[in-house]
Coordinates of C-alpha atoms and ligand atoms in Angstrom, one line a residue:
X1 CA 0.0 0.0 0.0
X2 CA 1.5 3.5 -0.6
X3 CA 2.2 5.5 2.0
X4 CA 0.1 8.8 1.9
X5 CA 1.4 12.0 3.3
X6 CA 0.1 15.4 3.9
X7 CA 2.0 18.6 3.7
X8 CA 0.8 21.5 5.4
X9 CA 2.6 24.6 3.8
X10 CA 1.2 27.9 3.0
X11 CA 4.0 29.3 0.6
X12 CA 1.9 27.9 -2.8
X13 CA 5.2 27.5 -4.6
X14 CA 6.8 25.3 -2.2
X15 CA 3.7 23.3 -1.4
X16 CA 3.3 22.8 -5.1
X17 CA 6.9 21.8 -5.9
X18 CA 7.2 19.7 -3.0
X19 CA 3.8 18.0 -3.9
X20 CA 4.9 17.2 -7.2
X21 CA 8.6 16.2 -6.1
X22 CA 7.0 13.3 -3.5
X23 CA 4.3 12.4 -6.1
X24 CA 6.8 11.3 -8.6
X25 CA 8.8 9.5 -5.7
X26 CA 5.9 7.4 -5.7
X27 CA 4.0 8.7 -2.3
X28 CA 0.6 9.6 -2.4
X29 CA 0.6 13.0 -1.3
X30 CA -2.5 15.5 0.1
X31 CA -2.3 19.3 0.3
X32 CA -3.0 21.7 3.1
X33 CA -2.6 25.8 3.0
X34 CA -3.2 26.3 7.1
X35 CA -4.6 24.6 10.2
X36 CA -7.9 24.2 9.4
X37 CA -7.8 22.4 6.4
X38 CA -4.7 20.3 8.3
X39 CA -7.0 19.5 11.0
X40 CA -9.9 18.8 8.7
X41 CA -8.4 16.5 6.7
X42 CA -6.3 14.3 9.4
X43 CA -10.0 14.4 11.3
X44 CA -10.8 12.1 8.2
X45 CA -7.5 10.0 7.5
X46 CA -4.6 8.3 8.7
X47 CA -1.4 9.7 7.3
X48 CA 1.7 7.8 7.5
X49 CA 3.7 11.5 7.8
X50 CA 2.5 14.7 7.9
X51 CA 5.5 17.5 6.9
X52 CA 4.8 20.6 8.6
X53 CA 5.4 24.5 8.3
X54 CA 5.4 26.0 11.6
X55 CA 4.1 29.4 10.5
X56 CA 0.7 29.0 9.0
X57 CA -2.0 31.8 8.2
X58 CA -4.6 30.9 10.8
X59 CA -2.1 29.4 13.4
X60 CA 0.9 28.2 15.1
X61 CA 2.2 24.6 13.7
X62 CA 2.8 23.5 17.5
X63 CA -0.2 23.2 18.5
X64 CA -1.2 21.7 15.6
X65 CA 1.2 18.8 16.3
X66 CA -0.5 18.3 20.0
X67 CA -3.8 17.8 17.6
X68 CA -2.2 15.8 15.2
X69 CA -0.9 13.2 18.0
X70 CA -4.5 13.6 19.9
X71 CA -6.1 11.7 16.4
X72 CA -3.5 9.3 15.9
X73 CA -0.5 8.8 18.8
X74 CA 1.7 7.2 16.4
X75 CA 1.5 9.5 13.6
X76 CA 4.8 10.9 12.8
X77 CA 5.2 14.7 11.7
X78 CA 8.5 16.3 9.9
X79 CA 8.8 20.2 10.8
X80 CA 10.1 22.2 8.2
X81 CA 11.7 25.5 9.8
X82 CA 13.4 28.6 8.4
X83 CA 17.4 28.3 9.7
X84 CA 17.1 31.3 12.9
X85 CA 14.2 29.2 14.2
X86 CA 16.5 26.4 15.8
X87 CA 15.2 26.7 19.5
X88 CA 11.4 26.3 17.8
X89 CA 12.3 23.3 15.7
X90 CA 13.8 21.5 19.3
X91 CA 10.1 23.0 20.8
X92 CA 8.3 20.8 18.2
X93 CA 10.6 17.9 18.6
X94 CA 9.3 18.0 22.7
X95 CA 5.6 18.6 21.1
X96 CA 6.3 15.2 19.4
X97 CA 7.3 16.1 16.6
X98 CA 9.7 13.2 14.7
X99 CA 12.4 15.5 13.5
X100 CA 13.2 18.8 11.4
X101 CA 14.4 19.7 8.3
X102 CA 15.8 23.6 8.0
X103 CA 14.8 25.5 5.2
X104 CA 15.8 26.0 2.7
X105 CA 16.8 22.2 2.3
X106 CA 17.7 19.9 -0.6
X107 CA 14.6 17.4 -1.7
X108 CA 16.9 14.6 -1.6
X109 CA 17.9 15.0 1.9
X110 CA 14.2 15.6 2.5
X111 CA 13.4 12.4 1.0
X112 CA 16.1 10.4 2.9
X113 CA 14.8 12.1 6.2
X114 CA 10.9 10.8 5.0
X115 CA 12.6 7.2 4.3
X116 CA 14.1 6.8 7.9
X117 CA 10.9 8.6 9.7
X118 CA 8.3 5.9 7.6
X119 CA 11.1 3.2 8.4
X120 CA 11.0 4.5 12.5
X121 CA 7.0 4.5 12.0
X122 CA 6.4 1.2 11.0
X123 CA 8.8 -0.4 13.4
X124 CA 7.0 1.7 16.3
X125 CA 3.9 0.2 15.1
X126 CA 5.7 -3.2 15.1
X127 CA 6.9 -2.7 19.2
X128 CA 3.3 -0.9 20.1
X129 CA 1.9 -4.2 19.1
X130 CA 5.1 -6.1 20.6
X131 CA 3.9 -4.3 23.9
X132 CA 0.6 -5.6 24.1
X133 CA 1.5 -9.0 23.6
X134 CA 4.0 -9.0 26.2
X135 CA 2.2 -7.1 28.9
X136 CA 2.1 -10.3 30.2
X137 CA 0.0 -10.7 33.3
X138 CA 1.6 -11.0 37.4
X139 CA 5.0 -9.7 37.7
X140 CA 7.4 -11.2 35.2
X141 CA 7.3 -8.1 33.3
X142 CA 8.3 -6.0 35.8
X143 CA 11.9 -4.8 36.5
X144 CA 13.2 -3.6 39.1
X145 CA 14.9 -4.3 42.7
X146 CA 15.5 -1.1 44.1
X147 CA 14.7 -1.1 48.0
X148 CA 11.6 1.3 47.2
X149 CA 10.6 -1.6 44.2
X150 CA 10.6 -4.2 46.9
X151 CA 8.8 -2.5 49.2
X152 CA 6.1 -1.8 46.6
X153 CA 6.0 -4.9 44.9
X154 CA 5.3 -6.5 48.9
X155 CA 2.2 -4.1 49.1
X156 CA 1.0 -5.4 46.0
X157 CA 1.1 -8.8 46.6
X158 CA -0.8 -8.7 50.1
X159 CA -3.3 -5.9 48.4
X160 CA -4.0 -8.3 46.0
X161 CA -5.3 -11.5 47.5
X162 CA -7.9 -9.2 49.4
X163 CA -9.8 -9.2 46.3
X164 CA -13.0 -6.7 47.4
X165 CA -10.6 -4.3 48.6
X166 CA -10.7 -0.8 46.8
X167 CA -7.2 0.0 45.5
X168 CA -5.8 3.5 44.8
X169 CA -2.3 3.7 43.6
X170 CA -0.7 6.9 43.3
X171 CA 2.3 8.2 41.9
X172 CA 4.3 10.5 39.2
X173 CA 3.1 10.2 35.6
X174 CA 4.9 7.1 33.9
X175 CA 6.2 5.9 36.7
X176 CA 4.2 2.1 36.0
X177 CA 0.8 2.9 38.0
X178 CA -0.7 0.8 35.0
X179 CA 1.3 -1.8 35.2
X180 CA 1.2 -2.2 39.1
X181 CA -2.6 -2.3 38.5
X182 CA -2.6 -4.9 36.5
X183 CA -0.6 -7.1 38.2
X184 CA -2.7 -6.3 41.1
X185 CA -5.4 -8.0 38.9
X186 CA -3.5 -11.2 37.9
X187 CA -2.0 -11.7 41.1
X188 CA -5.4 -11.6 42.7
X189 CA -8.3 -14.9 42.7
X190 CA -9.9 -12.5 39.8
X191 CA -7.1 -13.2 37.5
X192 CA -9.6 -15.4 35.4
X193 CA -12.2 -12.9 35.2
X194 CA -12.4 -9.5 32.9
X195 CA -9.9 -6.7 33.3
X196 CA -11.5 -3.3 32.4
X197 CA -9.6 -0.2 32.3
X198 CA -10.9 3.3 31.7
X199 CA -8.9 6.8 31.6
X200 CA -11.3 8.9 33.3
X201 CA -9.6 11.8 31.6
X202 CA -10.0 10.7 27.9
X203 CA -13.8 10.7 27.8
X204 CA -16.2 13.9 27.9
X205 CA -18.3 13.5 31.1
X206 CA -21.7 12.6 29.1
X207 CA -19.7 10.0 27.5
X208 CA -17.8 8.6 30.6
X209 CA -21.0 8.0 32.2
X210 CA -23.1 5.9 29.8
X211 CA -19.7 3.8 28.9
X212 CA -19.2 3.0 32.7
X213 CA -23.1 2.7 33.7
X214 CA -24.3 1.7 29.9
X215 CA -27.8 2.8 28.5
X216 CA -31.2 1.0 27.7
X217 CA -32.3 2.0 24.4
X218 CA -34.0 5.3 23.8
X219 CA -31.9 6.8 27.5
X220 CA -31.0 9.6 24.7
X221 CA -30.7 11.0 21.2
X222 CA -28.6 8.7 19.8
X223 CA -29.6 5.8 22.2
X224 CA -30.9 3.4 19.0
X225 CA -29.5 0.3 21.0
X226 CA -29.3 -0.9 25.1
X227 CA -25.7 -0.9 25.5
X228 CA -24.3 -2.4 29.2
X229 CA -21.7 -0.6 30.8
X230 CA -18.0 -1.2 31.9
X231 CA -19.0 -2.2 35.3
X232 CA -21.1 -4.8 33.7
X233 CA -18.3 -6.1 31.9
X234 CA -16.1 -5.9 34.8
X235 CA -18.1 -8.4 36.4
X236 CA -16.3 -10.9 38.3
X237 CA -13.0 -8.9 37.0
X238 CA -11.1 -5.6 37.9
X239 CA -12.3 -2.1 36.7
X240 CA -9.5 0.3 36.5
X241 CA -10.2 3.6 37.0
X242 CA -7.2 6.0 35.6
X243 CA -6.7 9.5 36.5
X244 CA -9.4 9.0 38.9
X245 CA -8.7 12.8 39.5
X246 CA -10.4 14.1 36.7
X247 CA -13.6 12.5 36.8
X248 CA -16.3 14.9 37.1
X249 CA -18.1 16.1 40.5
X250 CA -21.1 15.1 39.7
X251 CA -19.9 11.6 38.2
X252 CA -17.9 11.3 41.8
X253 CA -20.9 10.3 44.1
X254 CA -22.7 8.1 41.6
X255 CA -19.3 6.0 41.6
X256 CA -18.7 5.7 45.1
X257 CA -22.6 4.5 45.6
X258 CA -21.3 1.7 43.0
X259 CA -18.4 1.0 45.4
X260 CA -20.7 0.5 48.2
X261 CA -23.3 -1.3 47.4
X262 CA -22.1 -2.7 44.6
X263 CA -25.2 -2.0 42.7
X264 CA -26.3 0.8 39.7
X265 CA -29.0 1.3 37.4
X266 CA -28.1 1.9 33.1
X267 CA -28.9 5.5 32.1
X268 CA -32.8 5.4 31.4
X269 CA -33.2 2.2 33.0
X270 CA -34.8 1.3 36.2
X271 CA -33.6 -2.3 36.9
X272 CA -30.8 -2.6 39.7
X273 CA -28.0 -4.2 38.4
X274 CA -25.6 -6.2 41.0
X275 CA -22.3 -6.5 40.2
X276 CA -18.8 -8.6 41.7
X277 CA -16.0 -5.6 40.6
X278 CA -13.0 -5.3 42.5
X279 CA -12.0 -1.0 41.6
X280 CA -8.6 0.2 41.1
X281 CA -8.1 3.4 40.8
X282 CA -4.8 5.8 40.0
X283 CA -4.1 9.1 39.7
X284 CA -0.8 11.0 39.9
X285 CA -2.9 14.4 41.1
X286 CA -2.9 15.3 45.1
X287 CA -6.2 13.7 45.9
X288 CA -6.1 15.2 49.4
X289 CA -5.1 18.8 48.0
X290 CA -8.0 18.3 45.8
X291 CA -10.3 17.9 48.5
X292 CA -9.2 20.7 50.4
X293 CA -10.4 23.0 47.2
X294 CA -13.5 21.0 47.1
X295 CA -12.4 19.0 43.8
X296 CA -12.7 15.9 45.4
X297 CA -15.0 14.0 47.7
X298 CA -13.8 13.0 50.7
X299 CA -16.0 10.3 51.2
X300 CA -14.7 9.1 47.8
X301 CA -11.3 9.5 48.9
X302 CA -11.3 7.0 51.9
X303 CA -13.7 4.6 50.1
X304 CA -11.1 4.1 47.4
X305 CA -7.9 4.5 49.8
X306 CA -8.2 1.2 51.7
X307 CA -5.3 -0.2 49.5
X308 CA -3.2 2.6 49.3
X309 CA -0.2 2.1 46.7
X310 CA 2.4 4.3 46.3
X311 CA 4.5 3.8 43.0
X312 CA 7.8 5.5 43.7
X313 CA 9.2 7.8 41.1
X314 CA 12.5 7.0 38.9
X315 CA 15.0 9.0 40.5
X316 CA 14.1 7.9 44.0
X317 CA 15.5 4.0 42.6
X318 CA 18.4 4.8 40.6
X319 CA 19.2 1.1 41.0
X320 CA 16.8 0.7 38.8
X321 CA 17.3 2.1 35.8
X322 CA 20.5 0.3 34.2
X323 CA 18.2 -2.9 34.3
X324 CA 15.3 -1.2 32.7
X325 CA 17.4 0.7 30.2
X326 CA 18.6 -3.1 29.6
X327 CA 15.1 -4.3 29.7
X328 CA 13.9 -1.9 27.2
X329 CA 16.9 -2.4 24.8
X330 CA 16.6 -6.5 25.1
X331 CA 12.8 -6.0 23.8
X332 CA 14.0 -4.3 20.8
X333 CA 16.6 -6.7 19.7
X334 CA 13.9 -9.0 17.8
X335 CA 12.1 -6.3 15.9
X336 CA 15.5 -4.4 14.9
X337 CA 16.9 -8.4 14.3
X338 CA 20.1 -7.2 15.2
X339 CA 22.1 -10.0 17.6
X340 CA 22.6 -7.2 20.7
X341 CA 22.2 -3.8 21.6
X342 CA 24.7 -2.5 24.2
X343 CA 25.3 0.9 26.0
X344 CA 28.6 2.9 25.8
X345 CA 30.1 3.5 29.1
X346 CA 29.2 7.5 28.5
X347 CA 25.9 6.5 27.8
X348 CA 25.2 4.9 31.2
X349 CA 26.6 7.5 33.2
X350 CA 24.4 9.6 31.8
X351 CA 21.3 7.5 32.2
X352 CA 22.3 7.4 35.7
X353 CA 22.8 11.3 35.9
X354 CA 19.8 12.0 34.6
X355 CA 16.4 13.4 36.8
X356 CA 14.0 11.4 34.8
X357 CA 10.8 13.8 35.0
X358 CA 8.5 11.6 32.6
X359 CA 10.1 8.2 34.6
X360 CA 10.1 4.3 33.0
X361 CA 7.7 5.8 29.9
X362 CA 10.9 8.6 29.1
X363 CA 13.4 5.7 29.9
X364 CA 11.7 3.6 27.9
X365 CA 11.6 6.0 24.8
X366 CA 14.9 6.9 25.1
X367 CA 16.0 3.4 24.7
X368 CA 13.7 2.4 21.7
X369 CA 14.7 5.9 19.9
X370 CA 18.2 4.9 20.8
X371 CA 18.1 1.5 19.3
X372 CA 16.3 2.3 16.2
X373 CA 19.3 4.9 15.4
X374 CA 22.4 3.3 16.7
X375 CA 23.8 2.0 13.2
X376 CA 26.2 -0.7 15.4
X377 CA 24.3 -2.1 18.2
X378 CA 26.3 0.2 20.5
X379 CA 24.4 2.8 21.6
X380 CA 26.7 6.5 22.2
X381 CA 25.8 9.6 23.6
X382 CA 24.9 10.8 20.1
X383 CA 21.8 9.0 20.4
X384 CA 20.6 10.4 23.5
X385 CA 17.8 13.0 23.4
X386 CA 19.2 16.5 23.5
X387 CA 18.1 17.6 27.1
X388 CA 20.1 14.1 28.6
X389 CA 23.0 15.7 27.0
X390 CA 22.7 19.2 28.0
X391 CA 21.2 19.1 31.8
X392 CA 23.4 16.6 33.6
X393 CA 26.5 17.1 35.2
X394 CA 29.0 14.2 34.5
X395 CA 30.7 14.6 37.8
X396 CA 28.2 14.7 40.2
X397 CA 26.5 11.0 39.9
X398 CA 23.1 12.7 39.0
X399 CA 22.5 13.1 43.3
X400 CA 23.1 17.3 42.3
X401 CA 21.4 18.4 38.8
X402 CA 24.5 21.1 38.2
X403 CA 24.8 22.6 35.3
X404 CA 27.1 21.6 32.4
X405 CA 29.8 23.9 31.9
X406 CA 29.9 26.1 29.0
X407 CA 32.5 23.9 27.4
X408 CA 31.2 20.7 28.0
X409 CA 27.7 22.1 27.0
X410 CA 29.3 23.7 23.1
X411 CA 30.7 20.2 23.2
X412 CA 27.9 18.2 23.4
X413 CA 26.3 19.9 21.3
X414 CA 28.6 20.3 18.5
X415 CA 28.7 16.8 18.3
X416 CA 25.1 16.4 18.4
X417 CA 24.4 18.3 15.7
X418 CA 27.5 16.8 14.0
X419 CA 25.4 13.4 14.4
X420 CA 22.4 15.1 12.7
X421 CA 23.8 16.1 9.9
X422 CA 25.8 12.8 9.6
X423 CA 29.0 13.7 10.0
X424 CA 28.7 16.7 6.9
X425 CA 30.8 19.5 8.4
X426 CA 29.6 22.2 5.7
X427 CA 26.3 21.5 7.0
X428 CA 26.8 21.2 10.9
X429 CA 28.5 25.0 10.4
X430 CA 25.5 26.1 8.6
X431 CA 23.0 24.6 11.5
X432 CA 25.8 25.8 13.8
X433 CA 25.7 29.6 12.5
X434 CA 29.2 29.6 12.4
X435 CA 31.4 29.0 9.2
X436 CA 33.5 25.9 8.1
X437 CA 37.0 27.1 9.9
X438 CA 35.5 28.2 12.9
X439 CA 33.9 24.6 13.3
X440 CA 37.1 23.1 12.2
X441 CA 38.8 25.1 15.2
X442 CA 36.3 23.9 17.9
X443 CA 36.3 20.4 16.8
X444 CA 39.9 20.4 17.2
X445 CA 39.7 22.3 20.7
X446 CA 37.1 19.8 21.8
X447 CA 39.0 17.0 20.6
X448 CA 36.2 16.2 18.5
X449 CA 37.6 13.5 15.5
X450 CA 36.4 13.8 12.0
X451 CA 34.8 10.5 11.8
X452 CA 31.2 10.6 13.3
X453 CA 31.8 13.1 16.3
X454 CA 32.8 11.1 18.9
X455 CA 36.4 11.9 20.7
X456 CA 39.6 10.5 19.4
Ligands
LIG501 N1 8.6 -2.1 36.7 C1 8.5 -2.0 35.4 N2 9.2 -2.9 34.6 C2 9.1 -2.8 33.3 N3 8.4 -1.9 32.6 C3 7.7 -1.0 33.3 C4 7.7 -1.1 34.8 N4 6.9 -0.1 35.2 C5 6.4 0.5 34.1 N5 6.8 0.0 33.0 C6 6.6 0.4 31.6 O1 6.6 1.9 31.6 C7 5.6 2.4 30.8 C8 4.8 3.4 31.6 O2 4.0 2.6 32.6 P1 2.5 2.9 32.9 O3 1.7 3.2 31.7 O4 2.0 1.8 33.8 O5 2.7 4.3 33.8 P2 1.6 5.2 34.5 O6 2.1 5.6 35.8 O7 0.3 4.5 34.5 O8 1.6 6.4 33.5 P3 0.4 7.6 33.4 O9 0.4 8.2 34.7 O10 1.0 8.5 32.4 O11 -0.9 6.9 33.0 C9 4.8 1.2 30.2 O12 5.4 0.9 29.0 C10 5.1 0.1 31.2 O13 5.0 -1.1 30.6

């Protein structure tokens, strides 16, 4: 099947030419002026890549990009950026974007950077669907022996066998919360039954309710068929409640009278309904802060804290991370079919060094981004998101987040951008702003060899 893209370009010359360039490569290729017709059209299709000016007529192409990823996660977008706009482009790489292309730029190199994003696409497709398969159920899948990680893991274990009891784990975004509530579920007498899980934050609050309560036919407008709920389904099972935070005040009480009596009616119907669900519930919000501004019910609160869980955050079980980073790497080996994947000495001091804000999730897709680039199965710095290189301090075991020095900083990022453009000095200057002698003169003062960047 061809892959199609869409290009989102306002400048009618270039969206033409480019149009007709990628046509004759053999992609099939849509058109876009600004935003709305952008968001129009990926409203209506998948596209495998969607190449993307930042400065459009009737809006800014970064928050396009968080709309983009909203209708398809894995859809991959190219920015294309005038040359002083460097700090945006590494703005819409943290927006998700896949990479950047500065303007103006040669088609080839255009189409070589399409060619390795479609290749990156599909194989992220490839471990998305890898992931499912192997979130196997208990704990076999999950790393860790960090102290903390014990501790936890201990909690979960006695939580689970008390199969009634109302679990609420809490904890940092990414940091597994998921995952320990799922193997909350296998590791409980339920393991057999139904495992439910709803993101309390995904769904409008009309919509939240009549998934989780279901509807008899005619409850509403578009009501054509009884439908039963989540709860229903969870029967005899686990219903996992994610970012239980978010849901609604008026959707709060209804759900803890479910937790009580174990018991509900479907929107429109009048039948009592008794379910066997054991509720988990996670959030990484302040629950009790919540309460205190009247966000929250109390009542709620303590009906869902019986089993209180808390899922400790990255940097507070550094032991940790070397095995995940390993974890994560081993997992790629079969979709890359390469024989191994190892991690340069630099490379690990830097994992280690680094504060880990988005936790496993960030760890994790360092490592995959890592693996899909390294051309040798050994994975160097220059694969290594920009802000790993640029906010640790090598000397300082990651305990202290001090600042690279200025040198160290130009450094790493001379040879980061030596990386990107593949070892092509004439270019690096030109991303650089500086010209071809002046680069020469810093590579050799940085002891920076000519091969791919890395020091001699
Ligand atoms: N102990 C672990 N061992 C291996 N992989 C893990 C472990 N904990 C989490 N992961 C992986 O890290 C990723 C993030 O985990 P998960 O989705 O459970 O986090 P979360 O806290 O629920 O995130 P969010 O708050 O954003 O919903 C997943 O891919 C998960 O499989």
């Amino acid at each position: 099947m061809t892959d199609t893209l869409l290009i989102v370009e306002d400048d009618h010359t270039l969206r033409i030419t480019l149009g007709e360039f990628l046509t004759r490569r053999g992609y099939s290729v849509e058109l876009a002026e600004n935003v709305a017709t952008a968001t129009a059209l990926a409203a209506q299709q998948r596209y495998a890549l969607i190449l993307l000016d930042l400065h459009l007529p009737d809006g800014n192409g970064l928050e396009l990009i968080g709309h983009l990823r909203q209708l398809d996660e894995n859809c991959l977008v190219v920015i294309m950026t005038a040359f002083p706009e460097v700090r945006t482009a590494v703005a819409a790489l943290k927006a998700g974007a896949y990479d950047y292309i500065n303007k103006p730029f040669d088609l080839e190199d255009l189409l070589e950077l399409i060619r390795r994003a479609l290749e990156t696409g599909s194989l992220r497709r490839e471990l998305a669907w890898r992931r499912a398969q192997d979130r196997g159920c208990g704990l076999e899948g999950m790393v860790g022996n960090s102290l903390a990680f014990r501790q936890m893991l201990n909690i979960v274990q006695r939580i689970a066998s008390a199969q009634r009891v109302p679990v609420l784990i809490h904890g940092e975004s990414g940091t597994g919360k998921e995952h320990v509530a799922r193997a909350i579920h296998c590791q409980s007498p339920r393991a057999a039954g139904p495992w439910i899980a709803v993101n309390c934050a995904a769904l409008p609050e009309a919509l939240l309710e009549s998934e989780m309560f279901g509807h008899e036919k005619g409850a509403f407008t578009d009501a054509k068929q009884a439908k039963p709920g989540l709860l229903e389904l969870a029967d005899g099972g686990t219903l996992f409640l994610d970012e239980i935070g978010d849901l609604s005040l008026s959707l709060q009480p209804k759900l803890l009278r479910v937790l009580e009596t174990q018991a509900f009616r479907r929107l429109g119907g009048s039948r009592e309904i008794r379910v066997d669900v054991r509720f988990v519930a996670a959030t990484h919000r302040d629950l009790r802060k919540m309460i205190g501004g009247g966000q929250f019910r109390e009542d709620l609160y303590y009906r869902l804290n019986v089993g209180a869980i808390d899922v400790p955050p990255l940097r507070e079980r550094r032991e940790d991370i070397l095995p995940l980073a390993q974890h994560f790497l081993q997992r790629m080996i079969p979709a890359l079919g390469v024989p191994a994947l190892r991690l340069a000495a630099e490379v690990v001091r830097l994992l280690d060094a680094y504060p880990w804000p988005g936790n496993i999730r960030e760890l994790r897709n360092v490592m995959e981004r890592a693996a899909i680039l390294t051309p040798d199965g050994l994975i160097s710095t220059t694969q290594l998101p920009r802000e790993m290189l640029g906010n640790t301090c090598p000397d300082t075991g990651g305990q202290q987040e001090t600042p690279l020095r200025l040198a160290e900083m130009e450094q790493a990022h001379i040879r980061r951008v030596l990386a990107d453009c593949d070892g092509n000095k004439t270019r690096a200057a030109e991303v650089l702003g500086i010209t071809r002698a002046t680069l020469r003169n810093k590579l050799r003062e940085h002891r920076i060899t000519d091969g791919e960047g890395d020091e001699g």
